[in-house]
Each structure stands twice: as C-alpha cells, then as structure tokens.
C-alpha atoms as an extended CHARMM CRD file, in Angstrom:
* protein
*
       162  EXT
         1         1  UNK       CA            -44.2590000000       -3.9200000000       15.0880000000  PROA      1               0.0000000000
         2         2  UNK       CA            -42.0010000000       -1.3180000000       16.6880000000  PROA      2               0.0000000000
         3         3  UNK       CA            -39.7500000000       -2.1200000000       19.6430000000  PROA      3               0.0000000000
         4         4  UNK       CA            -37.3950000000        0.0470000000       21.6790000000  PROA      4               0.0000000000
         5         5  UNK       CA            -34.4280000000       -1.9970000000       22.8750000000  PROA      5               0.0000000000
         6         6  UNK       CA            -31.8300000000       -0.5610000000       25.2590000000  PROA      6               0.0000000000
         7         7  UNK       CA            -28.4130000000       -0.3540000000       23.6060000000  PROA      7               0.0000000000
         8         8  UNK       CA            -25.8890000000       -2.4610000000       25.5020000000  PROA      8               0.0000000000
         9         9  UNK       CA            -22.2230000000       -1.5250000000       25.6380000000  PROA      9               0.0000000000
        10        10  UNK       CA            -21.5600000000       -4.6020000000       23.4900000000  PROA      10              0.0000000000
        11        11  UNK       CA            -23.6100000000       -2.9170000000       20.7260000000  PROA      11              0.0000000000
        12        12  UNK       CA            -21.7920000000        0.4100000000       20.9910000000  PROA      12              0.0000000000
        13        13  UNK       CA            -20.1940000000       -0.0070000000       17.5580000000  PROA      13              0.0000000000
        14        14  UNK       CA            -23.5930000000       -0.4400000000       15.8940000000  PROA      14              0.0000000000
        15        15  UNK       CA            -24.8030000000        2.7500000000       17.5630000000  PROA      15              0.0000000000
        16        16  UNK       CA            -21.6060000000        4.4960000000       16.4670000000  PROA      16              0.0000000000
        17        17  UNK       CA            -22.3670000000        3.5220000000       12.8570000000  PROA      17              0.0000000000
        18        18  UNK       CA            -25.9250000000        4.8250000000       13.1470000000  PROA      18              0.0000000000
        19        19  UNK       CA            -24.6150000000        8.1060000000       14.5520000000  PROA      19              0.0000000000
        20        20  UNK       CA            -22.6230000000        8.5580000000       11.3350000000  PROA      20              0.0000000000
        21        21  UNK       CA            -25.9270000000        8.6440000000        9.4020000000  PROA      21              0.0000000000
        22        22  UNK       CA            -27.4390000000       10.9190000000       12.0440000000  PROA      22              0.0000000000
        23        23  UNK       CA            -24.6060000000       13.4480000000       11.8010000000  PROA      23              0.0000000000
        24        24  UNK       CA            -24.6460000000       13.2240000000        8.0090000000  PROA      24              0.0000000000
        25        25  UNK       CA            -28.3800000000       14.0430000000        7.9390000000  PROA      25              0.0000000000
        26        26  UNK       CA            -27.9130000000       16.8180000000       10.4840000000  PROA      26              0.0000000000
        27        27  UNK       CA            -24.8940000000       18.3880000000        8.7890000000  PROA      27              0.0000000000
        28        28  UNK       CA            -27.1730000000       20.4910000000        6.5740000000  PROA      28              0.0000000000
        29        29  UNK       CA            -28.2510000000       22.2900000000        9.7730000000  PROA      29              0.0000000000
        30        30  UNK       CA            -25.0150000000       22.1540000000       11.8090000000  PROA      30              0.0000000000
        31        31  UNK       CA            -22.4680000000       22.5920000000        9.0030000000  PROA      31              0.0000000000
        32        32  UNK       CA            -20.4250000000       19.8780000000       10.7480000000  PROA      32              0.0000000000
        33        33  UNK       CA            -17.5490000000       18.3930000000        8.7490000000  PROA      33              0.0000000000
        34        34  UNK       CA            -16.1080000000       14.8980000000        8.7770000000  PROA      34              0.0000000000
        35        35  UNK       CA            -12.6590000000       14.2930000000       10.2270000000  PROA      35              0.0000000000
        36        36  UNK       CA             -9.5310000000       13.2180000000        8.3400000000  PROA      36              0.0000000000
        37        37  UNK       CA            -10.7250000000        9.5800000000        8.5160000000  PROA      37              0.0000000000
        38        38  UNK       CA            -13.9670000000       10.4330000000        6.7260000000  PROA      38              0.0000000000
        39        39  UNK       CA            -16.0890000000       10.1060000000        9.8680000000  PROA      39              0.0000000000
        40        40  UNK       CA            -18.0460000000       12.3790000000       12.1540000000  PROA      40              0.0000000000
        41        41  UNK       CA            -16.6870000000       12.7260000000       15.6680000000  PROA      41              0.0000000000
        42        42  UNK       CA            -18.9060000000       10.6680000000       17.9610000000  PROA      42              0.0000000000
        43        43  UNK       CA            -18.1800000000        9.9080000000       21.6090000000  PROA      43              0.0000000000
        44        44  UNK       CA            -20.5370000000        7.4170000000       23.1670000000  PROA      44              0.0000000000
        45        45  UNK       CA            -18.7440000000        6.2100000000       26.3130000000  PROA      45              0.0000000000
        46        46  UNK       CA            -20.8000000000        8.5420000000       28.5130000000  PROA      46              0.0000000000
        47        47  UNK       CA            -23.9040000000        6.4900000000       27.6730000000  PROA      47              0.0000000000
        48        48  UNK       CA            -22.5830000000        3.6000000000       29.7910000000  PROA      48              0.0000000000
        49        49  UNK       CA            -20.7850000000        5.6860000000       32.4190000000  PROA      49              0.0000000000
        50        50  UNK       CA            -23.5730000000        8.0760000000       33.3990000000  PROA      50              0.0000000000
        51        51  UNK       CA            -27.1100000000        6.8380000000       34.2370000000  PROA      51              0.0000000000
        52        52  UNK       CA            -28.6400000000       10.0490000000       32.8660000000  PROA      52              0.0000000000
        53        53  UNK       CA            -28.0980000000        8.7630000000       29.3190000000  PROA      53              0.0000000000
        54        54  UNK       CA            -30.3690000000        6.0310000000       27.9440000000  PROA      54              0.0000000000
        55        55  UNK       CA            -29.8600000000        4.9760000000       24.3190000000  PROA      55              0.0000000000
        56        56  UNK       CA            -32.3630000000        2.7110000000       22.5620000000  PROA      56              0.0000000000
        57        57  UNK       CA            -32.4030000000        1.0340000000       19.1670000000  PROA      57              0.0000000000
        58        58  UNK       CA            -35.6660000000        1.3720000000       17.2740000000  PROA      58              0.0000000000
        59        59  UNK       CA            -36.5690000000       -1.9900000000       15.7600000000  PROA      59              0.0000000000
        60        60  UNK       CA            -39.1870000000       -2.5090000000       13.0740000000  PROA      60              0.0000000000
        61        61  UNK       CA            -40.1300000000       -6.0970000000       12.2680000000  PROA      61              0.0000000000
        62        62  UNK       CA            -36.8580000000       -7.3080000000       13.7830000000  PROA      62              0.0000000000
        63        63  UNK       CA            -34.6000000000       -4.8650000000       11.8890000000  PROA      63              0.0000000000
        64        64  UNK       CA            -32.8680000000       -1.7980000000       13.2820000000  PROA      64              0.0000000000
        65        65  UNK       CA            -34.7290000000        1.2140000000       11.9030000000  PROA      65              0.0000000000
        66        66  UNK       CA            -33.0150000000        3.9090000000       13.9670000000  PROA      66              0.0000000000
        67        67  UNK       CA            -32.2410000000        4.9870000000       17.5000000000  PROA      67              0.0000000000
        68        68  UNK       CA            -33.2120000000        7.4430000000       20.1800000000  PROA      68              0.0000000000
        69        69  UNK       CA            -31.5640000000        8.6830000000       23.3430000000  PROA      69              0.0000000000
        70        70  UNK       CA            -33.4600000000        9.7200000000       26.4550000000  PROA      70              0.0000000000
        71        71  UNK       CA            -31.5790000000       12.0660000000       28.7710000000  PROA      71              0.0000000000
        72        72  UNK       CA            -32.6480000000       12.4020000000       32.4090000000  PROA      72              0.0000000000
        73        73  UNK       CA            -31.8500000000       16.1040000000       32.5590000000  PROA      73              0.0000000000
        74        74  UNK       CA            -30.3470000000       17.2750000000       35.8710000000  PROA      74              0.0000000000
        75        75  UNK       CA            -30.6780000000       13.7540000000       37.3270000000  PROA      75              0.0000000000
        76        76  UNK       CA            -27.4510000000       14.3880000000       39.2460000000  PROA      76              0.0000000000
        77        77  UNK       CA            -29.1500000000       17.1900000000       41.2540000000  PROA      77              0.0000000000
        78        78  UNK       CA            -32.8840000000       16.5480000000       40.8860000000  PROA      78              0.0000000000
        79        79  UNK       CA            -34.6260000000       13.3480000000       42.0400000000  PROA      79              0.0000000000
        80        80  UNK       CA            -37.4340000000       14.0880000000       39.5440000000  PROA      80              0.0000000000
        81        81  UNK       CA            -35.5670000000       14.9960000000       36.3470000000  PROA      81              0.0000000000
        82        82  UNK       CA            -37.1330000000       16.2040000000       33.1330000000  PROA      82              0.0000000000
        83        83  UNK       CA            -36.7940000000       13.5430000000       30.4530000000  PROA      83              0.0000000000
        84        84  UNK       CA            -35.4840000000       14.7760000000       27.1260000000  PROA      84              0.0000000000
        85        85  UNK       CA            -35.4640000000       13.1030000000       23.7390000000  PROA      85              0.0000000000
        86        86  UNK       CA            -31.8520000000       14.0920000000       23.1930000000  PROA      86              0.0000000000
        87        87  UNK       CA            -31.1670000000       12.3870000000       19.8640000000  PROA      87              0.0000000000
        88        88  UNK       CA            -33.6520000000       10.7340000000       17.5300000000  PROA      88              0.0000000000
        89        89  UNK       CA            -32.9980000000        9.2050000000       14.1330000000  PROA      89              0.0000000000
        90        90  UNK       CA            -34.9690000000        6.9830000000       11.8060000000  PROA      90              0.0000000000
        91        91  UNK       CA            -33.1850000000        5.5920000000        8.7680000000  PROA      91              0.0000000000
        92        92  UNK       CA            -34.4410000000        7.1400000000        5.5200000000  PROA      92              0.0000000000
        93        93  UNK       CA            -35.9190000000        3.8410000000        4.3030000000  PROA      93              0.0000000000
        94        94  UNK       CA            -38.3050000000        3.8760000000        7.2760000000  PROA      94              0.0000000000
        95        95  UNK       CA            -39.2350000000        7.5570000000        7.3190000000  PROA      95              0.0000000000
        96        96  UNK       CA            -42.8000000000        8.6580000000        6.6520000000  PROA      96              0.0000000000
        97        97  UNK       CA            -44.0580000000        5.1780000000        7.5470000000  PROA      97              0.0000000000
        98        98  UNK       CA            -45.1740000000        5.9170000000       11.1100000000  PROA      98              0.0000000000
        99        99  UNK       CA            -42.1840000000        4.1860000000       12.7020000000  PROA      99              0.0000000000
       100       100  UNK       CA            -40.7400000000        7.3860000000       14.1550000000  PROA      100             0.0000000000
       101       101  UNK       CA            -44.1290000000        8.4230000000       15.5180000000  PROA      101             0.0000000000
       102       102  UNK       CA            -44.6360000000        5.0200000000       17.1590000000  PROA      102             0.0000000000
       103       103  UNK       CA            -41.1000000000        4.9990000000       18.5750000000  PROA      103             0.0000000000
       104       104  UNK       CA            -41.5170000000        8.4750000000       20.0730000000  PROA      104             0.0000000000
       105       105  UNK       CA            -44.8030000000        7.5070000000       21.7240000000  PROA      105             0.0000000000
       106       106  UNK       CA            -43.2670000000        4.3030000000       23.0900000000  PROA      106             0.0000000000
       107       107  UNK       CA            -40.4150000000        6.3410000000       24.5470000000  PROA      107             0.0000000000
       108       108  UNK       CA            -42.9040000000        8.6760000000       26.2470000000  PROA      108             0.0000000000
       109       109  UNK       CA            -44.7060000000        5.6320000000       27.6610000000  PROA      109             0.0000000000
       110       110  UNK       CA            -41.4810000000        4.2600000000       29.1830000000  PROA      110             0.0000000000
       111       111  UNK       CA            -41.3070000000        6.8670000000       31.9430000000  PROA      111             0.0000000000
       112       112  UNK       CA            -43.9180000000        8.7520000000       33.9280000000  PROA      112             0.0000000000
       113       113  UNK       CA            -42.1530000000       12.1040000000       33.9000000000  PROA      113             0.0000000000
       114       114  UNK       CA            -41.9960000000       15.6740000000       32.7020000000  PROA      114             0.0000000000
       115       115  UNK       CA            -40.7940000000       15.6180000000       29.0970000000  PROA      115             0.0000000000
       116       116  UNK       CA            -39.0570000000       17.9900000000       26.7510000000  PROA      116             0.0000000000
       117       117  UNK       CA            -38.0750000000       17.8820000000       23.0840000000  PROA      117             0.0000000000
       118       118  UNK       CA            -36.0890000000       20.5480000000       21.2440000000  PROA      118             0.0000000000
       119       119  UNK       CA            -35.3460000000       21.2910000000       17.6030000000  PROA      119             0.0000000000
       120       120  UNK       CA            -33.0280000000       23.7160000000       15.8740000000  PROA      120             0.0000000000
       121       121  UNK       CA            -35.0450000000       26.5710000000       14.3610000000  PROA      121             0.0000000000
       122       122  UNK       CA            -33.7000000000       25.7390000000       10.8970000000  PROA      122             0.0000000000
       123       123  UNK       CA            -34.7990000000       22.0790000000       11.0710000000  PROA      123             0.0000000000
       124       124  UNK       CA            -38.3870000000       22.5700000000        9.9300000000  PROA      124             0.0000000000
       125       125  UNK       CA            -39.0990000000       18.8550000000        9.2700000000  PROA      125             0.0000000000
       126       126  UNK       CA            -38.1710000000       18.0130000000       12.8800000000  PROA      126             0.0000000000
       127       127  UNK       CA            -40.2090000000       20.9050000000       14.2790000000  PROA      127             0.0000000000
       128       128  UNK       CA            -43.2880000000       19.7770000000       12.3500000000  PROA      128             0.0000000000
       129       129  UNK       CA            -42.7360000000       16.1180000000       13.3090000000  PROA      129             0.0000000000
       130       130  UNK       CA            -42.4190000000       16.7700000000       17.0410000000  PROA      130             0.0000000000
       131       131  UNK       CA            -45.2970000000       19.2500000000       17.1640000000  PROA      131             0.0000000000
       132       132  UNK       CA            -47.5560000000       16.7580000000       15.4190000000  PROA      132             0.0000000000
       133       133  UNK       CA            -46.4980000000       13.7350000000       17.4960000000  PROA      133             0.0000000000
       134       134  UNK       CA            -46.7290000000       15.5710000000       20.8090000000  PROA      134             0.0000000000
       135       135  UNK       CA            -50.0230000000       17.2420000000       19.9360000000  PROA      135             0.0000000000
       136       136  UNK       CA            -51.4950000000       13.8240000000       19.1190000000  PROA      136             0.0000000000
       137       137  UNK       CA            -49.9010000000       12.0910000000       22.1280000000  PROA      137             0.0000000000
       138       138  UNK       CA            -51.0320000000       14.7310000000       24.6460000000  PROA      138             0.0000000000
       139       139  UNK       CA            -54.3450000000       15.6300000000       22.9710000000  PROA      139             0.0000000000
       140       140  UNK       CA            -52.9390000000       19.1420000000       22.6240000000  PROA      140             0.0000000000
       141       141  UNK       CA            -51.9020000000       19.4610000000       26.2710000000  PROA      141             0.0000000000
       142       142  UNK       CA            -48.3450000000       20.7100000000       25.8370000000  PROA      142             0.0000000000
       143       143  UNK       CA            -46.4290000000       23.9680000000       25.8830000000  PROA      143             0.0000000000
       144       144  UNK       CA            -44.0450000000       25.2490000000       23.2430000000  PROA      144             0.0000000000
       145       145  UNK       CA            -41.5780000000       28.0630000000       23.4920000000  PROA      145             0.0000000000
       146       146  UNK       CA            -38.7780000000       29.4650000000       21.3920000000  PROA      146             0.0000000000
       147       147  UNK       CA            -35.4090000000       29.7320000000       23.1330000000  PROA      147             0.0000000000
       148       148  UNK       CA            -33.6020000000       32.5870000000       21.4060000000  PROA      148             0.0000000000
       149       149  UNK       CA            -30.4150000000       31.8660000000       23.3630000000  PROA      149             0.0000000000
       150       150  UNK       CA            -30.3330000000       28.3370000000       21.8850000000  PROA      150             0.0000000000
       151       151  UNK       CA            -32.1650000000       29.1700000000       18.6370000000  PROA      151             0.0000000000
       152       152  UNK       CA            -34.4400000000       26.1890000000       19.3240000000  PROA      152             0.0000000000
       153       153  UNK       CA            -38.1010000000       25.3690000000       19.6360000000  PROA      153             0.0000000000
       154       154  UNK       CA            -38.9030000000       23.4200000000       22.7930000000  PROA      154             0.0000000000
       155       155  UNK       CA            -42.0360000000       21.4200000000       23.5420000000  PROA      155             0.0000000000
       156       156  UNK       CA            -42.8630000000       20.4410000000       27.1390000000  PROA      156             0.0000000000
       157       157  UNK       CA            -45.4820000000       18.1070000000       28.5760000000  PROA      157             0.0000000000
       158       158  UNK       CA            -45.9640000000       15.4960000000       31.3010000000  PROA      158             0.0000000000
       159       159  UNK       CA            -46.8390000000       11.8050000000       31.3680000000  PROA      159             0.0000000000
       160       160  UNK       CA            -47.1820000000       11.7990000000       35.1560000000  PROA      160             0.0000000000
       161       161  UNK       CA            -50.4290000000       10.6130000000       36.6830000000  PROA      161             0.0000000000
       162       162  UNK       CA            -52.6080000000       13.5300000000       37.7350000000  PROA      162             0.0000000000
C-alpha cells in the first residue's frame, strides 16, 4: 500500500537525507559535485516558508520509499496555479515495482488542477517513466513539448472536472 504523507518541518532532516540520494542519482545528468563536507547543497527551508511548495514522503507498507514535491507554480500571482511535480525520487530498492507510478497517480489525485511535469532531455529513464504514467493516467489526453531554452521535455494535462 502506497501513502503520500506531507513532510512536517520536524521531519526536515529526513527529507534532507533523502535529497542526498536524489542529488547523487541526478549528478550523472547535472554534473553536480559534493561540497567540502561530502554532501550535496540542499536548502529546504522554503518548503515551510512558502505555501507554493508541498513536499510529501512516499510510504510503502509503512516504510519511506521516496519523496515528491508539488509546486503550485505562480501561486503568488495566479489564483489557479499549474501544479508541477518539481522533485520526485524513489529509492533504488523500490524502483520498477510500481511504487513510483502509484505515488505519481496519488499526487495527481490530490489536487484538481492543471498539471505539468518536466525532465531533462538527457534523463531518458525519467522521460519514459513520466510519458508512460501520464499516458495511462490521462488515457492519452495530455500534451508534450520540448523546451529548447530549458533543454527539457514537458508534459501537461488537467485533472479538473470538465
């Protein structure tokens, strides 16, 4: 059973630890280096200072299996913001088991909104994952474009009632 649980400020350190794995996995695409303390630079305070940011732990059978962050894009200027899966990470042990797919769908079910996901053009596993999940979730009713300025693929769809 998969559960999305909002990350409280009290659990910030756990999220910080998970972000180390996230940045490690992503470093093959970003070329990011660790700092002199052997860690990736991660700043999480904004998640509890700005209501646009919404971090969730992904639990599987009572264990943390990863995390995701939903950003209410332009919420400061738009009363109907696009919701973005900003960060998404499933621990390697749980990958290819359906947990990420279930977590993504649960996130989409949380909010009736316009949605967007984006992947770096070099991150082929993520591109394939999000295309597949969104195609299944929307029954193929989504749009994809390539943003040359960001070098990213972007998928867009809506969960609003029609």
